[in-house]
Short mmCIF file of C-alpha atoms in Angstrom, two decimals:
data_model
loop_
_atom_site.label_atom_id
_atom_site.label_comp_id
_atom_site.label_asym_id
_atom_site.label_seq_id
_atom_site.Cartn_x
_atom_site.Cartn_y
_atom_site.Cartn_z
CA HIS A 20 -105.95 140.46 48.05
CA ASN A 21 -107.86 142.56 45.49
CA ASN A 22 -109.67 145.95 45.41
CA ARG A 23 -112.97 144.38 46.51
CA ASP A 24 -111.68 142.45 49.72
CA SER A 25 -109.25 145.18 50.69
CA PRO A 26 -110.28 148.48 49.36
CA ASP A 27 -107.80 150.32 51.51
CA THR A 28 -104.92 148.31 50.14
CA ARG A 29 -102.51 149.98 47.50
CA PHE A 30 -101.69 147.92 44.30
CA PHE A 31 -98.74 148.57 42.11
CA CYS A 32 -99.08 147.87 38.40
CA VAL A 33 -96.34 145.78 37.03
CA PRO A 34 -94.77 147.26 33.79
CA MET A 35 -96.63 146.28 30.51
CA PRO A 36 -94.76 143.78 28.08
CA LEU A 37 -92.80 146.01 25.77
CA LYS A 38 -92.82 146.11 22.06
CA PRO A 39 -89.51 146.55 19.96
CA LEU A 40 -88.19 150.08 19.51
CA LYS A 41 -89.73 151.78 16.49
CA SER A 42 -86.48 153.39 15.44
CA ASN A 43 -84.42 151.41 12.82
CA ASN A 44 -81.25 153.13 14.39
CA PRO A 45 -81.89 153.93 18.06
CA LYS A 46 -79.43 155.41 20.28
CA LYS A 47 -77.34 153.67 22.77
CA GLU A 48 -79.22 155.08 25.74
CA ALA A 49 -82.53 153.97 24.36
CA LEU A 50 -81.29 150.54 23.85
CA ILE A 51 -80.07 150.20 27.27
CA ASN A 52 -83.07 151.73 28.93
CA HIS A 53 -85.43 149.39 27.08
CA ALA A 54 -83.38 146.27 27.83
CA GLY A 55 -83.65 147.54 31.61
CA LYS A 56 -87.54 147.82 31.41
CA VAL A 57 -87.80 144.35 29.80
CA LEU A 58 -85.56 142.79 32.64
CA LEU A 59 -87.63 144.42 35.15
CA ARG A 60 -90.84 142.96 34.04
CA GLN A 61 -89.27 139.62 33.72
CA GLU A 62 -87.77 139.69 37.21
CA ILE A 63 -91.03 140.89 38.89
CA VAL A 64 -93.28 138.20 37.04
CA ASP A 65 -90.63 135.64 37.95
CA ARG A 66 -90.78 136.53 41.72
CA THR A 67 -94.76 136.73 41.72
CA ILE A 68 -96.32 134.16 39.52
CA SER A 69 -93.29 132.07 38.43
CA ASP A 70 -93.29 132.61 34.82
CA ARG A 71 -91.14 135.34 33.55
CA PHE A 72 -92.06 135.23 30.03
CA ASN A 73 -95.94 135.69 30.97
CA THR A 74 -97.52 137.85 28.30
CA LYS A 75 -100.58 138.86 30.30
CA SER A 76 -101.60 142.33 29.84
CA LYS A 77 -101.76 143.63 33.31
CA CYS A 78 -100.36 142.14 36.69
CA TYR A 79 -100.58 143.91 40.04
CA VAL A 80 -98.56 143.58 43.36
CA CYS A 81 -100.18 144.58 46.66
CA GLU A 82 -98.32 146.58 49.24
CA HIS A 83 -98.18 143.84 51.74
CA HIS A 84 -95.46 142.31 49.82
CA ASP A 85 -91.83 143.01 51.06
CA PHE A 86 -89.90 144.86 48.37
CA GLU A 87 -85.88 144.86 47.92
CA GLU A 88 -83.33 146.39 45.38
CA VAL A 89 -81.25 143.86 43.55
CA SER A 90 -78.78 144.02 41.12
CA LYS A 91 -79.07 142.19 37.70
CA SER A 92 -77.18 142.06 34.41
CA THR A 93 -78.19 141.28 30.90
CA ALA A 94 -76.52 141.59 27.49
CA VAL A 95 -77.44 144.62 25.17
CA THR A 96 -77.11 144.37 21.50
CA LEU A 97 -75.87 147.56 20.08
CA ASN A 98 -76.54 148.73 16.43
CA SER A 99 -73.10 147.60 15.38
CA GLY A 100 -73.74 144.32 16.60
CA GLU A 101 -71.59 144.47 19.58
CA LYS A 102 -73.04 143.09 22.82
CA MET A 103 -72.43 145.21 25.95
CA ASN A 104 -73.23 143.56 29.35
CA VAL A 105 -75.08 146.13 31.30
CA THR A 106 -75.97 145.82 35.24
CA TYR A 107 -79.21 147.23 36.48
CA LYS A 108 -80.49 148.11 39.93
CA LEU A 109 -83.92 146.81 40.10
CA VAL A 110 -86.83 147.46 42.71
CA VAL A 111 -88.86 144.31 42.69
CA PRO A 112 -90.83 142.27 45.11
CA SER A 113 -88.84 139.90 47.46
CA GLY A 114 -88.31 136.46 46.15
CA ALA A 115 -89.66 134.35 49.13
CA GLY A 116 -90.84 130.90 47.52
CA PRO A 117 -93.71 128.88 48.90
CA SER A 118 -91.46 126.50 50.79
CA THR A 119 -90.08 129.41 53.00
CA GLU A 120 -93.49 130.20 54.49
CA SER A 121 -94.50 128.63 57.70
CA LYS A 122 -98.00 127.28 58.09
CA THR A 123 -97.80 127.58 62.09
CA LEU A 124 -97.22 130.58 63.84
CA SER A 125 -93.82 130.53 65.92
CA ARG A 126 -94.37 131.30 69.54
CA GLY A 127 -90.93 133.01 69.55
CA THR A 128 -88.36 133.20 72.44
CA GLY A 129 -88.94 132.47 76.03
CA ARG A 130 -89.18 136.33 76.59
CA ASP A 131 -91.95 136.31 73.77
CA ARG A 132 -93.65 133.58 75.63
CA GLY A 133 -93.72 135.15 78.87
CA VAL A 134 -95.13 138.33 77.57
CA ARG A 135 -97.70 136.48 75.82
CA LYS A 136 -98.70 134.78 79.24
CA VAL A 137 -98.84 138.02 80.89
CA LEU A 138 -101.27 139.34 78.16
CA ASP A 139 -103.37 136.12 78.09
CA LYS A 140 -103.81 136.51 81.85
CA ILE A 141 -104.85 140.27 81.86
CA LEU A 142 -107.34 139.60 78.72
CA ALA A 143 -108.90 136.66 80.80
CA GLU A 144 -109.30 138.81 83.85
CA ASP A 145 -110.92 141.54 81.74
CA LYS A 146 -113.13 139.01 80.29
CA LYS A 147 -114.28 137.56 83.71
CA SER A 148 -114.81 141.09 85.07
CA GLY A 149 -116.85 142.13 82.15
CA LYS A 150 -114.33 145.12 80.97
CA LYS A 151 -114.27 145.98 77.53
CA LYS A 152 -111.13 145.08 75.78
CA LYS A 153 -110.41 148.46 74.40
CA SER A 154 -110.78 150.00 77.59
CA GLY A 155 -108.63 147.80 79.89
CA LYS A 156 -106.13 150.00 81.77
CA ASP A 157 -103.78 146.86 82.28
CA GLU A 158 -104.13 145.96 78.63
CA ASP A 159 -103.47 149.48 77.54
CA TRP A 160 -100.45 149.57 79.82
CA ALA A 161 -99.04 146.26 78.38
CA MET A 162 -99.51 147.36 74.72
CA CYS A 163 -97.71 150.86 75.56
CA ALA A 164 -95.11 148.91 77.32
CA GLN A 165 -94.34 146.52 74.58
CA GLN A 166 -94.33 149.33 72.03
CA MET A 167 -92.04 151.55 73.98
CA ALA A 168 -89.58 148.71 74.41
CA GLU A 169 -89.57 147.98 70.79
CA GLU A 170 -89.23 151.47 69.53
CA SER A 171 -86.71 152.57 72.12
CA CYS A 172 -84.16 149.71 71.40
CA PRO A 173 -80.94 151.52 71.31
CA ASP A 174 -79.20 149.37 68.47
CA GLN A 175 -80.11 149.31 64.92
CA SER A 176 -81.02 145.59 64.97
CA ARG A 177 -84.25 146.45 66.69
CA ILE A 178 -86.00 143.59 68.46
CA GLN A 179 -89.09 142.90 66.22
CA LEU A 180 -92.48 142.12 68.09
CA ASN A 181 -93.35 138.48 67.51
CA PRO A 182 -96.29 137.81 65.61
CA SER A 183 -98.07 135.76 68.33
CA VAL A 184 -97.41 138.51 71.01
CA ALA A 185 -98.96 140.92 68.64
CA ALA A 186 -101.81 138.92 68.14
CA ALA A 187 -102.50 138.40 71.76
CA ALA A 188 -102.14 142.15 72.49
CA LYS A 189 -104.46 143.04 69.59
CA ILE A 190 -101.52 145.26 67.97
CA PRO A 191 -102.03 145.51 64.19
CA GLN A 192 -98.74 144.54 62.32
CA LYS A 193 -97.42 146.38 59.34
CA LYS A 194 -97.01 144.40 56.28
CA GLY A 195 -94.72 145.00 53.71
CA ASN A 196 -92.13 147.78 53.10
CA ALA A 197 -93.82 149.39 50.12
CA ASP A 198 -93.13 152.95 51.63
CA ASP A 199 -89.45 152.41 51.74
CA PHE A 200 -89.04 152.19 48.08
CA LEU A 201 -91.80 154.44 46.74
CA HIS A 202 -90.21 157.26 44.48
CA GLU A 203 -92.67 159.89 43.25
CA GLY A 204 -95.57 157.63 43.45
CA LYS A 205 -93.59 155.00 41.19
CA MET A 206 -92.71 151.57 42.77
CA PHE A 207 -90.87 149.42 40.14
CA ARG A 208 -87.85 150.89 38.38
CA ALA A 209 -84.57 149.84 36.57
CA THR A 210 -81.58 152.15 36.69
CA PRO A 211 -78.53 151.19 34.64
CA VAL A 212 -75.18 151.25 37.02
CA THR A 213 -72.70 149.76 34.55
CA GLU A 214 -69.62 151.83 34.67
CA THR A 215 -68.02 151.45 31.24
CA LYS A 216 -64.29 151.60 30.65
CA HIS A 217 -64.64 154.21 27.95
CA LEU A 218 -65.88 156.78 30.46
CA GLN A 219 -62.62 156.92 32.15
CA ARG A 220 -59.58 158.91 30.90
CA LYS A 221 -56.90 156.74 29.33
CA VAL A 222 -54.06 159.32 29.69
CA ASP A 223 -53.43 162.18 31.86
CA ALA A 224 -56.38 162.95 34.31
CA SER A 225 -56.06 166.88 34.04
CA PRO A 226 -58.36 168.39 31.49
CA VAL A 227 -57.11 169.10 27.98
CA VAL A 228 -58.74 172.60 27.79
CA LYS A 229 -60.24 174.46 30.70
CA PRO A 230 -61.61 177.83 31.55
CA GLY A 231 -59.03 180.58 31.50
CA MET A 232 -57.65 180.10 27.94
CA SER A 233 -56.08 183.07 26.24
CA ASP A 234 -58.39 184.67 23.70
CA SER A 235 -55.76 184.04 21.08
CA GLU A 236 -55.86 180.39 21.59
CA VAL A 237 -59.67 180.24 21.66
CA LYS A 238 -59.80 182.19 18.40
CA ARG A 239 -57.27 179.82 16.74
CA ARG A 240 -58.95 176.58 17.63
CA THR A 241 -62.79 177.71 17.67
CA GLY A 242 -63.07 180.63 15.75
CA PHE A 243 -64.77 182.76 18.45
CA PRO A 244 -62.97 186.21 19.03
CA ASN A 245 -62.39 185.33 22.73
CA GLU A 246 -63.45 183.05 25.52
CA SER A 247 -66.28 185.53 26.60
CA ALA A 248 -68.00 185.28 23.08
CA MET A 249 -67.66 181.44 23.17
CA LEU A 250 -69.49 181.01 26.72
CA SER A 251 -72.00 183.63 25.56
CA TYR A 252 -72.92 181.53 22.68
CA ILE A 253 -73.22 178.50 25.30
CA ILE A 254 -75.65 180.23 27.44
CA VAL A 255 -77.74 181.53 24.93
CA ALA A 256 -77.87 178.13 23.07
CA CYS A 257 -79.09 176.37 26.41
CA ASP A 258 -81.32 179.33 27.17
CA GLY A 259 -79.15 180.05 30.54
CA ASP A 260 -80.09 176.42 31.98
CA ILE A 261 -77.16 175.40 33.93
CA ASN A 262 -78.12 171.68 33.74
CA ILE A 263 -78.33 171.67 30.08
CA ILE A 264 -74.97 173.62 29.80
CA LYS A 265 -73.18 170.99 31.97
CA GLN A 266 -74.78 167.79 30.67
CA ARG A 267 -72.07 165.58 29.65
CA GLN A 268 -71.83 162.45 27.34
CA THR A 269 -68.15 161.18 28.23
CA SER A 270 -65.77 161.34 31.04
CA LEU A 271 -64.52 164.86 29.59
CA THR A 272 -65.57 168.11 31.40
CA TRP A 273 -68.65 170.10 30.02
CA TYR A 274 -66.04 172.78 28.94
CA GLU A 275 -64.18 170.05 27.01
CA GLU A 276 -67.12 168.88 25.38
CA TRP A 277 -68.27 172.27 24.08
CA PHE A 278 -64.61 173.25 23.09
CA MET A 279 -64.17 169.92 20.97
CA MET A 280 -67.57 170.34 19.16
CA PHE A 281 -66.53 173.98 18.14
CA GLU A 282 -62.87 172.82 17.26
CA TYR A 283 -64.27 170.05 15.06
CA VAL A 284 -67.59 171.37 13.56
CA TRP A 285 -67.37 175.12 13.79
CA ASN A 286 -63.78 176.15 12.96
CA ARG A 287 -62.66 172.84 11.75
CA SER A 288 -59.14 173.29 13.29
CA LEU A 289 -59.46 169.42 13.82
CA THR A 290 -60.65 168.07 10.72
CA ARG A 291 -60.09 164.32 11.17
CA LEU A 292 -62.07 162.27 13.67
CA GLU A 293 -58.79 160.46 14.71
CA ASP A 294 -57.32 163.65 15.68
CA VAL A 295 -60.16 164.67 17.76
CA GLN A 296 -59.77 161.27 19.48
CA LYS A 297 -55.97 161.76 20.32
CA THR A 298 -56.41 165.45 21.28
CA PHE A 299 -59.10 164.83 23.74
CA SER A 300 -58.02 161.86 25.97
CA ASP A 301 -58.14 159.08 23.59
CA LEU A 302 -61.98 158.99 23.28
CA ARG A 303 -63.50 156.02 21.17
CA LEU A 304 -65.14 157.09 18.00
CA GLU A 305 -68.65 156.70 19.00
CA ASP A 306 -68.04 158.93 21.98
CA VAL A 307 -66.79 161.70 19.81
CA LEU A 308 -69.79 161.38 17.54
CA ARG A 309 -72.19 161.16 20.52
CA VAL A 310 -70.59 164.42 22.07
CA VAL A 311 -71.03 166.30 18.76
CA ASP A 312 -74.63 164.99 18.11
CA ALA A 313 -75.91 166.06 21.55
CA LYS A 314 -74.34 169.70 21.24
CA LEU A 315 -75.72 170.16 17.82
CA ASP A 316 -79.14 168.92 19.12
CA ILE A 317 -78.91 171.45 21.81
CA CYS A 318 -78.09 174.31 19.38
CA SER A 319 -80.69 173.19 16.67
CA THR A 320 -83.51 172.95 19.48
CA SER A 321 -82.60 176.52 20.61
CA ARG A 322 -82.55 177.86 17.20
CA ASP A 323 -86.04 176.21 16.26
CA SER A 324 -87.38 177.90 19.38
CA TRP A 325 -86.85 181.46 18.25
CA PRO A 326 -89.34 183.37 16.16
CA MET A 327 -88.56 183.96 12.49
CA PHE A 328 -88.87 187.70 12.91
CA ALA A 329 -88.40 190.31 15.45
CA SER A 330 -91.54 191.72 16.82
CA PHE A 331 -92.69 195.20 15.89
CA GLU A 332 -91.85 196.85 19.06
CA GLU A 333 -88.31 195.25 19.17
CA ASP A 334 -87.75 196.15 15.95
CA LYS A 335 -88.64 199.88 16.57
CA ALA A 336 -86.70 200.13 19.81
CA LEU A 337 -83.49 198.78 18.38
CA GLN A 338 -83.23 200.17 15.04
CA LYS A 339 -81.44 203.47 14.28
CA ASP A 340 -83.41 206.92 13.73
CA LYS A 341 -82.87 206.87 10.01
CA TRP A 342 -84.88 203.78 9.50
CA ALA A 343 -87.60 205.25 11.60
CA SER A 344 -87.81 208.31 9.62
CA ARG A 345 -87.83 206.42 6.27
CA TYR A 346 -90.20 203.69 7.24
CA ASN A 347 -92.38 205.24 9.93
CA ALA A 348 -95.16 202.70 11.29
CA MET A 349 -94.02 199.81 8.84
CA ARG A 350 -92.21 196.64 9.31
CA PRO A 351 -89.45 196.80 6.55
CA VAL A 352 -87.75 193.52 5.64
CA MET A 353 -84.60 193.52 3.26
CA TRP A 354 -84.23 190.55 1.08
CA ASP A 355 -81.51 189.05 -0.95
CA MET A 356 -80.37 185.84 -2.37
CA THR A 357 -77.13 183.82 -1.51
CA GLY A 358 -75.43 180.77 -3.00
CA ILE A 359 -73.71 178.03 -1.19
CA SER A 360 -71.18 176.19 -3.65
CA ALA A 361 -71.64 172.61 -4.23
CA TYR A 362 -69.74 169.73 -6.06
CA ALA A 363 -70.25 168.98 -9.69
CA PHE A 364 -72.82 165.97 -9.59
CA SER A 365 -72.16 162.92 -11.98
CA SER A 366 -76.06 162.74 -12.38
CA ALA A 367 -77.17 164.79 -15.45
CA ASP A 368 -80.27 165.62 -13.69
CA LEU A 369 -78.59 166.84 -10.43
CA GLN A 370 -76.06 168.68 -12.48
CA ARG A 371 -78.83 170.81 -14.56
CA LEU A 372 -80.88 171.50 -11.33
CA THR A 373 -77.99 172.74 -9.25
CA PHE A 374 -76.01 174.69 -11.92
CA SER A 375 -76.62 178.43 -11.44
CA SER A 376 -75.68 180.65 -14.68
CA TYR A 377 -75.35 183.79 -12.28
CA TYR A 378 -72.79 182.08 -9.96
CA SER A 379 -71.41 180.08 -12.89
CA GLU A 380 -71.21 176.97 -10.63
CA ASN A 381 -73.13 174.33 -9.14
CA CYS A 382 -74.62 175.60 -5.95
CA PHE A 383 -77.69 175.74 -3.63
CA LYS A 384 -79.51 179.04 -3.14
CA ALA A 385 -81.26 180.51 -0.23
CA GLY A 386 -83.13 183.62 0.84
CA ILE A 387 -81.51 185.91 3.47
CA PHE A 388 -83.21 188.87 5.24
CA CYS A 389 -82.43 191.49 7.66
CA GLN A 390 -84.76 193.83 9.75
CA PRO A 391 -83.64 197.50 10.66
CA CYS A 392 -83.09 196.34 14.10
CA GLY A 393 -80.43 194.00 12.99
CA TRP A 394 -82.38 190.75 13.28
CA MET A 395 -81.16 188.31 10.28
CA GLY A 396 -82.41 185.16 9.25
CA THR A 397 -82.30 182.59 6.13
CA THR A 398 -84.90 180.32 4.56
CA ASP A 399 -84.59 176.85 3.10
CA LEU A 400 -81.91 175.86 0.71
CA TRP A 401 -83.12 175.25 -2.77
CA THR A 402 -81.19 174.03 -5.82
CA GLY A 403 -79.02 176.69 -7.68
CA GLY A 404 -81.06 176.33 -10.97
CA VAL A 405 -84.10 178.05 -9.65
CA SER A 406 -84.42 181.68 -10.59
CA ASP A 407 -84.69 184.35 -7.78
CA SER A 408 -88.19 185.53 -8.85
CA ASP A 409 -89.39 181.66 -8.93
CA TYR A 410 -87.94 181.47 -5.41
CA ASN A 411 -89.54 184.47 -3.88
CA ARG A 412 -93.01 183.30 -5.57
CA ARG A 413 -92.73 179.66 -4.07
CA ALA A 414 -90.58 179.69 -0.90
CA GLY A 415 -93.49 180.40 1.43
CA TYR A 416 -91.99 182.94 3.50
CA LEU A 417 -94.77 185.49 2.98
CA LYS A 418 -97.29 183.15 4.36
CA LYS A 419 -95.26 182.94 7.47
CA GLN A 420 -94.99 186.67 7.61
CA GLN A 421 -98.72 186.93 7.49
CA ARG A 422 -99.26 184.54 10.50
CA PHE A 423 -96.80 186.50 12.26
CA GLN A 424 -98.08 189.66 11.84
CA GLU A 425 -101.53 188.62 12.73
CA ASN A 426 -100.33 187.39 16.03
CA ASP A 427 -97.95 190.18 16.67
CA LEU A 428 -100.60 193.10 16.91
CA VAL A 429 -99.57 196.69 17.40
CA GLU A 430 -101.69 199.05 19.84
CA ILE A 431 -102.46 202.13 17.56
CA ASP A 432 -104.82 204.88 18.77
CA GLY A 433 -105.84 202.81 21.66
CA GLU A 434 -106.84 199.68 19.31
CA ARG A 435 -104.63 196.56 18.51
CA ARG A 436 -104.01 196.64 14.82
CA VAL A 437 -102.16 194.41 12.40
CA VAL A 438 -99.10 196.17 10.88
CA ARG A 439 -98.14 194.63 7.77
CA PHE A 440 -94.63 193.82 6.61
CA LEU A 441 -92.83 195.81 3.96
CA ASN A 442 -90.78 193.35 1.87
CA ILE A 443 -87.83 194.96 -0.15
CA ILE A 444 -86.41 192.28 -2.49
CA TYR A 445 -83.14 192.69 -4.03
CA ILE A 446 -82.66 190.68 -7.24
CA LYS A 447 -79.57 191.08 -9.32
CA GLY A 448 -79.08 194.97 -8.01
CA GLN A 449 -82.85 195.92 -8.48
CA VAL A 450 -85.72 195.76 -6.47
CA SER A 451 -88.16 193.11 -7.28
CA VAL A 452 -92.21 193.55 -7.17
CA LEU A 453 -94.11 190.28 -7.02
CA PRO A 454 -97.06 189.51 -9.49
CA ILE A 455 -100.41 191.20 -8.57
CA GLY A 456 -102.18 187.96 -8.07
CA PHE A 457 -99.68 186.86 -5.52
CA ARG A 458 -99.88 190.14 -3.60
CA ARG A 459 -103.60 189.63 -3.21
CA THR A 460 -103.09 186.30 -1.57
CA CYS A 461 -100.36 187.65 0.75
CA PRO A 462 -101.63 191.14 1.41
CA GLN A 463 -98.43 192.06 3.78
CA TYR A 464 -96.39 192.61 0.88
CA LEU A 465 -96.19 196.21 -0.27
CA PRO A 466 -94.41 197.81 -3.42
CA PRO A 467 -91.15 199.68 -2.37
CA PRO A 468 -90.64 203.46 -2.50
CA THR A 469 -90.25 204.82 -5.83
CA TYR A 470 -86.75 206.09 -5.09
CA MET A 471 -85.65 202.63 -4.81
CA GLY A 472 -86.12 201.98 -8.73
CA ALA A 473 -88.56 199.41 -8.62
CA THR A 474 -88.81 197.41 -11.73
#
C-alpha cells in the first residue's frame, strides 16, 4: 500500500534512527528510555523489512497490518559502567513471515462451505432475474443473518467469518487491528517494565517516618518548627500540585523521601550518606542521591518561577502603616551585604580574591534586600575581596529593577504609570549613593531621604 493507491489508508511512521545522547553524564532514566527507543526501531524494522540495522531515514507501516504487544530485553550500560538488563513492552507489527502466508484462499469448514453454496445460489438467481446485487432481499437477509450470527456468538472465542464466505457475500473484511493499540494518536512505543531489586525494601516494610510525627521530633531532625510548617513548605515548593508532591524515586513513600532530603540537606542531622542509607531502609547510594537531586530540582524550579520583587500593589497592601506614611507612592527597597565564610585557599590568587578585610576571613559576598511588605531576596555570590560599592555598581540588579517596574505599571489618576524603585543601600553603617553617571543609566535609583545621613 501507499498513499496514492490507498488514499484512505492510515500509515504509521517508524521511529527515526536515534543519535547518541548529547549529555556526557545522562541520568539513568534517560539511558533506559534511549535504549528502549533503539530497541523499538530495531524490532519494528526487523519485522517489516527484515533488516534491524537499516538506517533508512523514514519507514512507514500501514493500518492493514496486525499489531501486537511483546516483551523484549536489552542490556543498558549505566554511567558507572555497570550493565543493567531492562525489559520493555513494545507495540510492534506482528511478525508473520512470508512462509506463513497462504497463496490460495481456504474454503473453511463444512459450515462455511454450506453457507457459501447458499450465497452462490442466491447470487445466481438474482443475476438470472436481473436484480441488482445491492437490492436483493435474499442477499441482504443472508448478509444480516451471517453478521448477526458472528456478533451474537456467546463465548469470547467468536467464530470468525471465513474469507471465502465474506467474498461471496460481498461483505468487506476489516484488515489489521491498529485501533486496538493506538494511544493518543501514537502507535509505536516502548515502556520499561523491569522491576529492580533496589526498589524493594530490604528490611521492615513499614515506613521509617510517616505523617503525624511530634513537632519536637520534626524540629530535631529537619529544622522545621513543626510538621505543619514542613508540609506547607512542600506544598508551596510544588505549587500545590499533588502529583509533584507525591513523585517518588524509590520504594520509600513520598513523605519519607521529602523527610530524608530535609534531614540530610537542610538540618544536616544526618551528615553521612551511609547513615542515610541505614536509616531509610538500606537504600543504595545512587537511590539516595537521586532522591536528593529530584527534590532539590523541584525546589530550585519553584524558586526560579517567582518574581525577584513584590509588585507595587502587593507591597502596599501588606506593609505596615509607618512605611506607607514615610514612603508614600514609592517602592522602597533596603539593601545590605552579607558574607558567607569559606575555607582558606591554597591558590594565592583565590586567597587574595576571597579575603575580606571587613570580615577578616575568606568569604563570598552577596547583596540581600527587603521590601516593606516583608519580601526578601538575595543576589548572586561574589568573591569576598570586592568592595560593597563596587558590588552595587556592577551586580546588575538595578537593570532587573528597571525591567520589573516597566512591566508592573500602577494606575494613577486613571493612567497606568511607572513607579520607580527607591534603593536604600547600607554600606558599613551608612547609606550609599551611587555615582551620578550610573544613576542616569538606571533612573529608578533615587537618593535616600536627608534624615538618613546619606554620604
